[in-house]
mmCIF file of C-alpha atoms in Angstrom:
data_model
loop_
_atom_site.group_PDB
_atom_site.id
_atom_site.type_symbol
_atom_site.label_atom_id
_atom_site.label_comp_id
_atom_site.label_asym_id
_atom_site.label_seq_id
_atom_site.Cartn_x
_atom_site.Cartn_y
_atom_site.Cartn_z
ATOM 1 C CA UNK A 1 0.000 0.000 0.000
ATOM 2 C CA UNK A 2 1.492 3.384 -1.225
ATOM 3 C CA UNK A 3 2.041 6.006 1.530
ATOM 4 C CA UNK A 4 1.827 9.745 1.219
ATOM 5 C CA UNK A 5 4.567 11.812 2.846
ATOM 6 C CA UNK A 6 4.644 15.803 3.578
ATOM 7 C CA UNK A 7 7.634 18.063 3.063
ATOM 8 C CA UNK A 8 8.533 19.857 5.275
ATOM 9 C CA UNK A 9 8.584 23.546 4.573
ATOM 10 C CA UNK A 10 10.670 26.298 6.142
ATOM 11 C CA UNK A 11 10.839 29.524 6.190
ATOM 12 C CA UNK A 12 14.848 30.817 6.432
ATOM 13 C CA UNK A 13 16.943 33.288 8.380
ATOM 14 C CA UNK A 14 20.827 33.620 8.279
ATOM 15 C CA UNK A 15 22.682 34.006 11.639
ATOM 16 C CA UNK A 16 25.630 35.993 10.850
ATOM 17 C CA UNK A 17 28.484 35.564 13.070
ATOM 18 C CA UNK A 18 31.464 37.757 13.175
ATOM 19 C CA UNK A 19 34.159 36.587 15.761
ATOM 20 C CA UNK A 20 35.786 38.741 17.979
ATOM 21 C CA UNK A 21 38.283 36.555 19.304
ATOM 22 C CA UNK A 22 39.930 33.407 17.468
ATOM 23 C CA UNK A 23 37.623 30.728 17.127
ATOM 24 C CA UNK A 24 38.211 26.757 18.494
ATOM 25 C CA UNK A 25 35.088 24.520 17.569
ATOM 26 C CA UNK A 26 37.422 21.607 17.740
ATOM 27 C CA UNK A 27 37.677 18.101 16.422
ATOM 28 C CA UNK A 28 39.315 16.467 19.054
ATOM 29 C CA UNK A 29 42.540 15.287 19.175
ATOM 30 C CA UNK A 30 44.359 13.919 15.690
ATOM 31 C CA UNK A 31 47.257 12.231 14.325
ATOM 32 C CA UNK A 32 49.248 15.144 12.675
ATOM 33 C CA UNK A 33 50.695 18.402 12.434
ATOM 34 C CA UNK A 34 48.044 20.097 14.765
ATOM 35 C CA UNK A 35 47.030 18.930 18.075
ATOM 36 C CA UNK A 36 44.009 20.056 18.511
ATOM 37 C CA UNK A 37 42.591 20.967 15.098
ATOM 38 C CA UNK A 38 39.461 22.607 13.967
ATOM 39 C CA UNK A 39 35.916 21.521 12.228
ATOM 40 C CA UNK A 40 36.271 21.467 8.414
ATOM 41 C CA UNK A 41 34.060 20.879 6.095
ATOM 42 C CA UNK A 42 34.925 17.330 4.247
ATOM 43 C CA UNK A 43 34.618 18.664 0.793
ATOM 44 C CA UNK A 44 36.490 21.749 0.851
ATOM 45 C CA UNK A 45 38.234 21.614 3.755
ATOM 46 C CA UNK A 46 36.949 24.805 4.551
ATOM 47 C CA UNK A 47 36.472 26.018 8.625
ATOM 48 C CA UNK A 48 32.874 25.414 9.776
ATOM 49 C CA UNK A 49 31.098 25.228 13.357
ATOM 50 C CA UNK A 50 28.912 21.963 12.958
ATOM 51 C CA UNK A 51 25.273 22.856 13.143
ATOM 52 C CA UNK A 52 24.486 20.685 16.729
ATOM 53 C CA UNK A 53 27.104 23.248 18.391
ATOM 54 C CA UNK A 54 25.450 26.262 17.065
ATOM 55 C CA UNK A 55 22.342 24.834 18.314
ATOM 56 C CA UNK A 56 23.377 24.137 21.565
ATOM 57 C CA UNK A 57 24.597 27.603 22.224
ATOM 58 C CA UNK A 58 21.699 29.395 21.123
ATOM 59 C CA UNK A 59 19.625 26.787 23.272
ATOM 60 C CA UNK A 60 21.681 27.756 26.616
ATOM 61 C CA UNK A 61 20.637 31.288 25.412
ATOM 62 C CA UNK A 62 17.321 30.441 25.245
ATOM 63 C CA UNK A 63 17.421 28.964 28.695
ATOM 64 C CA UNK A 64 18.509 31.521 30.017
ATOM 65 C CA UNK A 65 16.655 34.035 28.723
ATOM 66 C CA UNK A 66 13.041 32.125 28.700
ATOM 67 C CA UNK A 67 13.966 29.123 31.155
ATOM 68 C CA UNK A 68 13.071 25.717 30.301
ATOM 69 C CA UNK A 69 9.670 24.678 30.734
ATOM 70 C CA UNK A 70 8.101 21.937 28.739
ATOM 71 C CA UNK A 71 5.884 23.602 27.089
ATOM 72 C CA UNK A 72 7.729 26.949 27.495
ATOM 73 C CA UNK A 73 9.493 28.935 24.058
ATOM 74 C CA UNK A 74 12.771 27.117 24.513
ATOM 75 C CA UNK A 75 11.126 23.698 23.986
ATOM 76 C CA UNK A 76 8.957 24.599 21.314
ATOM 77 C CA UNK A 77 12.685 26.013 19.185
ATOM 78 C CA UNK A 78 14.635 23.693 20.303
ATOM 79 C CA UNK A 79 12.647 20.196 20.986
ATOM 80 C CA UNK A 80 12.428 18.072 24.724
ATOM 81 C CA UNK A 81 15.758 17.907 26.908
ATOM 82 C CA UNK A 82 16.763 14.350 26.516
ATOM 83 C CA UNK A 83 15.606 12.433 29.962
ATOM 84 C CA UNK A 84 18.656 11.974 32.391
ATOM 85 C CA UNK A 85 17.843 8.865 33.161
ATOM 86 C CA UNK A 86 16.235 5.605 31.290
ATOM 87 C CA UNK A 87 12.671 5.786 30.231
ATOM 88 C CA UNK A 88 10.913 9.214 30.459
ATOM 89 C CA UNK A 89 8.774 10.517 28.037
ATOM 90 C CA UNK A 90 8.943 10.673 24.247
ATOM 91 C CA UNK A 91 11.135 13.379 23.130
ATOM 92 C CA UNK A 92 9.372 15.955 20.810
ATOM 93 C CA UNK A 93 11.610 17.694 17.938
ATOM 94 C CA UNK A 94 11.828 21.336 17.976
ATOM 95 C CA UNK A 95 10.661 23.957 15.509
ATOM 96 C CA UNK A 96 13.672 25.542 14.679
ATOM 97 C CA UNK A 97 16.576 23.875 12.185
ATOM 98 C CA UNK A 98 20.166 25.080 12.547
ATOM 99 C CA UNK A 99 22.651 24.637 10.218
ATOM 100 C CA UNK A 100 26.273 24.403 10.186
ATOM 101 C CA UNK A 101 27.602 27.657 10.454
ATOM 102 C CA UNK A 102 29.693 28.547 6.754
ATOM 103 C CA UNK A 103 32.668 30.461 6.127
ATOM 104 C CA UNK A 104 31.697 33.849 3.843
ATOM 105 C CA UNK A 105 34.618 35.936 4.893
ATOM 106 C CA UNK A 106 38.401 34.793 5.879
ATOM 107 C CA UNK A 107 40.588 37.682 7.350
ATOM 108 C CA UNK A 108 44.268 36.808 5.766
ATOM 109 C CA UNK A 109 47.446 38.838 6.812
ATOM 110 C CA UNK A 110 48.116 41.570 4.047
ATOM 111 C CA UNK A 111 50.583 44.149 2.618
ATOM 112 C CA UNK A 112 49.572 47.368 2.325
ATOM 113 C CA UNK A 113 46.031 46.949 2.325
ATOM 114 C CA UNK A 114 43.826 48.816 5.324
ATOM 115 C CA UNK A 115 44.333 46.505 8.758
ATOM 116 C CA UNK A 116 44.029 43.075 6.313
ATOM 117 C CA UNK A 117 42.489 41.403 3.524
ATOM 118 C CA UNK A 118 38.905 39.705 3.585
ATOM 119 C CA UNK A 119 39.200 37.489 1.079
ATOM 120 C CA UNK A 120 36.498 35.469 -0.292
ATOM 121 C CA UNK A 121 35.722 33.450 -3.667
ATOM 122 C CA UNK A 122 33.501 32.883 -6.129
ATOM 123 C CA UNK A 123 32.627 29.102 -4.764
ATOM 124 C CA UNK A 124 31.906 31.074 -1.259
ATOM 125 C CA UNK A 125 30.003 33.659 -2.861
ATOM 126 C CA UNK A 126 27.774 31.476 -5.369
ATOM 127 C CA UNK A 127 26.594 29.593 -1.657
ATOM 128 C CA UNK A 128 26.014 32.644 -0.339
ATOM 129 C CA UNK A 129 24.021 33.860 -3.398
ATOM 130 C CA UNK A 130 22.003 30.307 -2.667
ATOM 131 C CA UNK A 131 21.518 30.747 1.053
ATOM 132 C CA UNK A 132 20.407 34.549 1.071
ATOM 133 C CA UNK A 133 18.073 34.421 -1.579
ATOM 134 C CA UNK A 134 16.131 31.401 -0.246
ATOM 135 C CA UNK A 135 15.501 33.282 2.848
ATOM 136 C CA UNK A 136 14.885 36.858 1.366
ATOM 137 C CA UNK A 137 12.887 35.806 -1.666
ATOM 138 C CA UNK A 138 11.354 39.153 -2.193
ATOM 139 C CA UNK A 139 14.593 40.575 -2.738
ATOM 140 C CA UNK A 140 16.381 37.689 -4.952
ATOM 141 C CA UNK A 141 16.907 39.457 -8.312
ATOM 142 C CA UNK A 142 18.657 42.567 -5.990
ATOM 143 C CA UNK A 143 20.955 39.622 -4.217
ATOM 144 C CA UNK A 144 21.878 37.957 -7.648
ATOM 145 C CA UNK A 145 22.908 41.165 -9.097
ATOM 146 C CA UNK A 146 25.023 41.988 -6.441
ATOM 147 C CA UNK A 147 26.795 39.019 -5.772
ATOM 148 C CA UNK A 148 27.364 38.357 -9.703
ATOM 149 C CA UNK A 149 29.511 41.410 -9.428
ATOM 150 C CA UNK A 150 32.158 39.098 -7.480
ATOM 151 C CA UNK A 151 31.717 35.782 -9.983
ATOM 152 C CA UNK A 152 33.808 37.430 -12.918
ATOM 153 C CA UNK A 153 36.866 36.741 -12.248
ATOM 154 C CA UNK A 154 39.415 37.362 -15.463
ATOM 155 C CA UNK A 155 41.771 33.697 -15.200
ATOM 156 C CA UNK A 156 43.816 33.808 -12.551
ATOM 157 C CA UNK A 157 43.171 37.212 -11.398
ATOM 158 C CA UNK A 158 41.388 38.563 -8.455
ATOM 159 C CA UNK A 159 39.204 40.894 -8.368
ATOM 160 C CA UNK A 160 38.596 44.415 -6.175
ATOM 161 C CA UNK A 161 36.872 47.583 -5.517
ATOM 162 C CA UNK A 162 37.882 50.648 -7.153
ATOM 163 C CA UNK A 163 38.925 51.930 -3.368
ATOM 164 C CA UNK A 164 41.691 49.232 -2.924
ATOM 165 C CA UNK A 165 44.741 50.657 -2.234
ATOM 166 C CA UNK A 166 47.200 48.652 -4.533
ATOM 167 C CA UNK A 167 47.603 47.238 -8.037
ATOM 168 C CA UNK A 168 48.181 43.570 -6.124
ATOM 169 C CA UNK A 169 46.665 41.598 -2.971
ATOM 170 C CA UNK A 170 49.815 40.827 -1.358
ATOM 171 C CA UNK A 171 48.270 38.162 0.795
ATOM 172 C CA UNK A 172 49.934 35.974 2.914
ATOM 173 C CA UNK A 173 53.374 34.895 0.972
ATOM 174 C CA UNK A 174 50.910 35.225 -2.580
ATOM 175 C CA UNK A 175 51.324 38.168 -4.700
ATOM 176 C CA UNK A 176 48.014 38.094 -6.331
ATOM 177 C CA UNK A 177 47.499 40.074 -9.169
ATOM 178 C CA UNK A 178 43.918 41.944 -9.453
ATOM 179 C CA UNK A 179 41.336 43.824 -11.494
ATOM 180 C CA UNK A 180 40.241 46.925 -9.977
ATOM 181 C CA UNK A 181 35.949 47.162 -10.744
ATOM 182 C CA UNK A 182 33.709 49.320 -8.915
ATOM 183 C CA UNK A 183 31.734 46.177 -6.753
ATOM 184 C CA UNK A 184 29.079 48.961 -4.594
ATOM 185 C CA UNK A 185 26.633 46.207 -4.844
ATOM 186 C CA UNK A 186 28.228 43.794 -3.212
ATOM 187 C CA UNK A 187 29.984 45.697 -0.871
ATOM 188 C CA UNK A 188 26.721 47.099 0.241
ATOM 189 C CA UNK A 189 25.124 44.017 0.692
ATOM 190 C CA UNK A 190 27.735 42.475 2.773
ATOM 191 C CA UNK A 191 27.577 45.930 4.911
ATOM 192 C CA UNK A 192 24.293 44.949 5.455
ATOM 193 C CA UNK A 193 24.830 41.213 6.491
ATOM 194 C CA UNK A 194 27.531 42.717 9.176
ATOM 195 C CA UNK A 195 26.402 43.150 12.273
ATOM 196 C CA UNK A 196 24.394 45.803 12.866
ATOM 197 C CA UNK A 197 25.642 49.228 15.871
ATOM 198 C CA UNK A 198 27.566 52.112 15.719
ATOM 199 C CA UNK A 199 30.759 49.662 17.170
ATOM 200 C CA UNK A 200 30.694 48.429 13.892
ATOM 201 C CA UNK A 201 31.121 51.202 11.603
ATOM 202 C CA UNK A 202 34.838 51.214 11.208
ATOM 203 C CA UNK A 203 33.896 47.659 9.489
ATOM 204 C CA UNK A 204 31.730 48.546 7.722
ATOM 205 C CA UNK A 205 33.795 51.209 6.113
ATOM 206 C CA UNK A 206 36.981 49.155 5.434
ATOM 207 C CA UNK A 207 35.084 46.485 3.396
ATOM 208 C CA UNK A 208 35.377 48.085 -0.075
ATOM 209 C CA UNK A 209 38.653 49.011 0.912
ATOM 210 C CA UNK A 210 39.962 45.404 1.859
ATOM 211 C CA UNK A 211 38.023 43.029 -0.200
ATOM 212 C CA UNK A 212 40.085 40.688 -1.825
ATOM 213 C CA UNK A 213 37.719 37.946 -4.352
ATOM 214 C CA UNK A 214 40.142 35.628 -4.765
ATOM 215 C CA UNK A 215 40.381 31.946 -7.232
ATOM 216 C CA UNK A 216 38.820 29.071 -5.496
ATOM 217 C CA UNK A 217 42.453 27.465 -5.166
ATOM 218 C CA UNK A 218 44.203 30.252 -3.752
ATOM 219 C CA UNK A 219 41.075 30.733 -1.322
ATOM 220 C CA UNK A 220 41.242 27.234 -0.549
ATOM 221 C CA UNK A 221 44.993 27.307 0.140
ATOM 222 C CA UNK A 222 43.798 30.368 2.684
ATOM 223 C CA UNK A 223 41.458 28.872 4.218
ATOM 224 C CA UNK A 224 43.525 25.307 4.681
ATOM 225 C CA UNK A 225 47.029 27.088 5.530
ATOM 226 C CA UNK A 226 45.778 30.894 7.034
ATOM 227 C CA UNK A 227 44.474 29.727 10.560
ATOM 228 C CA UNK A 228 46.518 30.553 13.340
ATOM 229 C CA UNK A 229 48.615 27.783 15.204
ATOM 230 C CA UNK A 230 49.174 28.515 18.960
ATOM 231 C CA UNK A 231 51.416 26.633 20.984
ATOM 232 C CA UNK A 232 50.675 25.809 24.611
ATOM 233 C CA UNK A 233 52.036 24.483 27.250
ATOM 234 C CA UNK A 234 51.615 23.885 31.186
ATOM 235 C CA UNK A 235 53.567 25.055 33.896
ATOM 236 C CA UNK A 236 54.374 23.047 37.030
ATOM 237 C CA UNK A 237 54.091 25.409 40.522
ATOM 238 C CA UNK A 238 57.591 26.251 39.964
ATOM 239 C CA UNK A 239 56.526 28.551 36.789
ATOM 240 C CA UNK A 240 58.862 26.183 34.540
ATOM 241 C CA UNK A 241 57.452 23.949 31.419
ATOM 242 C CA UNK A 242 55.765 20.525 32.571
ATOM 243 C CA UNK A 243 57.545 17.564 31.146
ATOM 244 C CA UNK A 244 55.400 16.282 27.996
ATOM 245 C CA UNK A 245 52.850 19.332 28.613
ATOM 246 C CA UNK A 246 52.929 20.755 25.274
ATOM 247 C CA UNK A 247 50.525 20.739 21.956
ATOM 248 C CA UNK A 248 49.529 22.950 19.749
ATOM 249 C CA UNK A 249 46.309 24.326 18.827
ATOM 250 C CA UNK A 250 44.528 25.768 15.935
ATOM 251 C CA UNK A 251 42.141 28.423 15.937
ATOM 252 C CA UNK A 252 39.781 30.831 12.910
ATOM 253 C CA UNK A 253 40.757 33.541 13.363
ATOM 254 C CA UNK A 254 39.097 36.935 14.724
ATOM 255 C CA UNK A 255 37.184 39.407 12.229
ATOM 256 C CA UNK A 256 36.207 36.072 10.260
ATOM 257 C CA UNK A 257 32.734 36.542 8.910
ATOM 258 C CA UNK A 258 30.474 33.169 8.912
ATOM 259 C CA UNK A 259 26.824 32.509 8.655
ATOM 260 C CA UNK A 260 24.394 29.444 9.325
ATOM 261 C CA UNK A 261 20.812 28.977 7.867
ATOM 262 C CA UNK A 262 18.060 29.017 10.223
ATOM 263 C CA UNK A 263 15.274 27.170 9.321
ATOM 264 C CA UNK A 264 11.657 27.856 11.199
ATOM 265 C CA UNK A 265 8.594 25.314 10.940
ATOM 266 C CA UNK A 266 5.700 27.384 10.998
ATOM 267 C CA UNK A 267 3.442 23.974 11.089
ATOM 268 C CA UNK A 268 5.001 22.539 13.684
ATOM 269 C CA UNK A 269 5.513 25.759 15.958
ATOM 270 C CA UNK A 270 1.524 26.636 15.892
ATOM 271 C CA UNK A 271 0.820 22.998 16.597
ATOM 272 C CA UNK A 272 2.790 23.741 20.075
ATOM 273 C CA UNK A 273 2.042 27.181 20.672
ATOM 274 C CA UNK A 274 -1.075 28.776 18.565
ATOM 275 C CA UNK A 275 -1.537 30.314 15.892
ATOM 276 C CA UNK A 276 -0.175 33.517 17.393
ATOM 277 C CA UNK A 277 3.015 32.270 17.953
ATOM 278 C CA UNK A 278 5.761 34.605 16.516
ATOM 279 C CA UNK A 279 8.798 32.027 16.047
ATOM 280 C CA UNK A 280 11.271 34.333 14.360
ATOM 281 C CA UNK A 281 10.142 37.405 17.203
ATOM 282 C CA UNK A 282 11.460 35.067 19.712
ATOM 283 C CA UNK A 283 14.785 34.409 18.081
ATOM 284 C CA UNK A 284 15.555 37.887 17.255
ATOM 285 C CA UNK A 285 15.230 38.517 21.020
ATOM 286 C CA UNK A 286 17.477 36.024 21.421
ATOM 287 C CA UNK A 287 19.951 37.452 19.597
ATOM 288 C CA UNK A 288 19.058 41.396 20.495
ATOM 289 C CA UNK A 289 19.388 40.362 24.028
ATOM 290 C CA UNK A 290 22.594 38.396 23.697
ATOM 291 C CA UNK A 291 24.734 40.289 20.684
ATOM 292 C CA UNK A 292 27.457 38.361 21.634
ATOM 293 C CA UNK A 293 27.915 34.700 22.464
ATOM 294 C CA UNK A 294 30.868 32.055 22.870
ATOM 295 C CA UNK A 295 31.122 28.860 20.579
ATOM 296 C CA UNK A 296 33.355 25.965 20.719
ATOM 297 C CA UNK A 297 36.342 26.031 23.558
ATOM 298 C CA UNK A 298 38.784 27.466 25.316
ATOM 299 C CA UNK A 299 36.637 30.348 26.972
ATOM 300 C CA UNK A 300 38.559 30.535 30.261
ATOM 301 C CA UNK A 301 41.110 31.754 27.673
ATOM 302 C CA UNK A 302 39.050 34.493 25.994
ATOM 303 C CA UNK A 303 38.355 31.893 22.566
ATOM 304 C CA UNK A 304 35.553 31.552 20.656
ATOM 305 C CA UNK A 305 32.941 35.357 20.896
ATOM 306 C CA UNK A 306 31.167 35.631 18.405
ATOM 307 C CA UNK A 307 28.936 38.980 17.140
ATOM 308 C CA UNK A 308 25.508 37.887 16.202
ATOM 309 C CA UNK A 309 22.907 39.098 13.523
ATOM 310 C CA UNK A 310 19.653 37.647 12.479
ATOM 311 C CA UNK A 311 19.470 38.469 8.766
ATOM 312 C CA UNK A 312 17.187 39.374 7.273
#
């Protein structure tokens, strides 16, 4: 007998996430160069915070900020707390979908360019293009226009606003040679995926000055080799190096610009909480009320704060 399934339909957000400090969302330990490496993506190798950790941050938020009731707002986002012990009652899934979080802008050491280089690429941006105009379908033919103005790349040139400051991107140990094109579209719309507040205007003003759209190879070279390696090591009471106590540890670094898609089900939510209920009101007070949150380790050391926007 032939069964009918439903899709599930959701209705997107971005979280934008601009760290302030270096970044560990870690992997665990590994066999290799770095100790204690970070999350990549299989494919591409490319930095990512798996979704379940985003998830789990913005549910302590929640908790927090709206407690944890069973049939309170943080259940009906985020699903039942599994039961601490055996049995219990059957878990219910949440409204809200997270996704991993994705790399849109890497900050890379730079020559003469303004503080550094945000370099990004046309594989990056052509995601991007995907993921914003799903969730801002009102305003997809003004997202494809701007971020086609970053997908013409001329061979194995970059490419950069008009305001750049030099006739290369001396990135890194790569001198990479660029064409100079007035990109106010996409600058402006990556403005507006920044975090929003006055603290961010100096940001918001270097972009055109610092954006660097690189190849897909040389971004994925940046993006494998452009992380910063720390070495640590622990002291014994006598302030000298432990014996064996030392590893290394690798970290995104700060002013890197990543997003994850937010999915709400509308369905689901007003089956919990009425027709009334405003799913996407109570996330954007999430957010509002916490503008800045930690992810992955190392926060007795300052790691991991990132800026938060809910976009659109």
């Amino acid at each position: 007998m032939a069964t009918q399934t439903t899709q599930r339909m959701f209705d997107t957000r971005l979280l934008v996430m601009l760290a302030e400090t270096p970044v560990h969302a870690g992997t665990g330990a590994e066999l290799g160069a770095v100790d204690l490496p970070i999350q990549r993506e299989r494919h591409t190798r490319f930095p990512t915070i798996h979704g379940s950790g985003v998830k789990g941050v913005l549910r302590d938020l929640s908790e927090r900020l709206n407690g944890n009731e069973k049939d309170g707002i943080t259940a009906a986002l985020f699903g039942s707390r599994p039961p601490e012990g055996a049995g219990g009652e059957p878990l219910e899934a949440g409204s809200l979908m997270v996704g991993d979080a994705r790399l849109l802008l890497l900050p890379v050491r730079s020559v003469g360019a303004a503080a550094f280089a945000w370099v990004t690429s046309p594989y990056v941006l052509s995601r991007f293009l995907r993921d914003a105009s799903d969730c801002n379908p009102d305003r997809r033919s003004d997202i494809h226009a701007a971020i086609n103005e970053g997908l013409k790349l001329s061979g194995d040139k970059g490419l950069v606003h008009t305001n750049f400051p030099l006739a290369a991107a001396l990135i890194e140990e790569i001198e990479l040679p660029v064409e100079k094109k007035p990109l106010d579209k996409l600058c402006k719309l990556l403005q507006e995926v920044l975090p929003a507040g006055e603290e961010m205007k100096y940001w918001n003003d270097l972009l055109p000055k610092n954006l660097v759209i690189a190849p897909d190879d040389v971004f994925g070279d940046l993006a494998l080799h452009g992380t910063e390696i720390v070495t640590r090591v622990r002291l014994t009471e006598e302030k000298t190096v432990q014996e064996g106590a030392l590893w290394t540890e690798e970290y995104l670094p700060a002013d890197s610009l990543l997003y994850s898609v937010l999915g709400l089900e509308k369905t689901r939510l007003k089956k919990k909480k009425g027709q009334d209920a405003d799913g996407w009101m109570w996330v954007r007070d999430l957010v509002n009320t916490n503008p800045v949150a930690q992810f992955g380790g190392k926060e007795t050391v300052g790691r991991g704060f990132l800026r938060l926007r809910l976009w659109p």
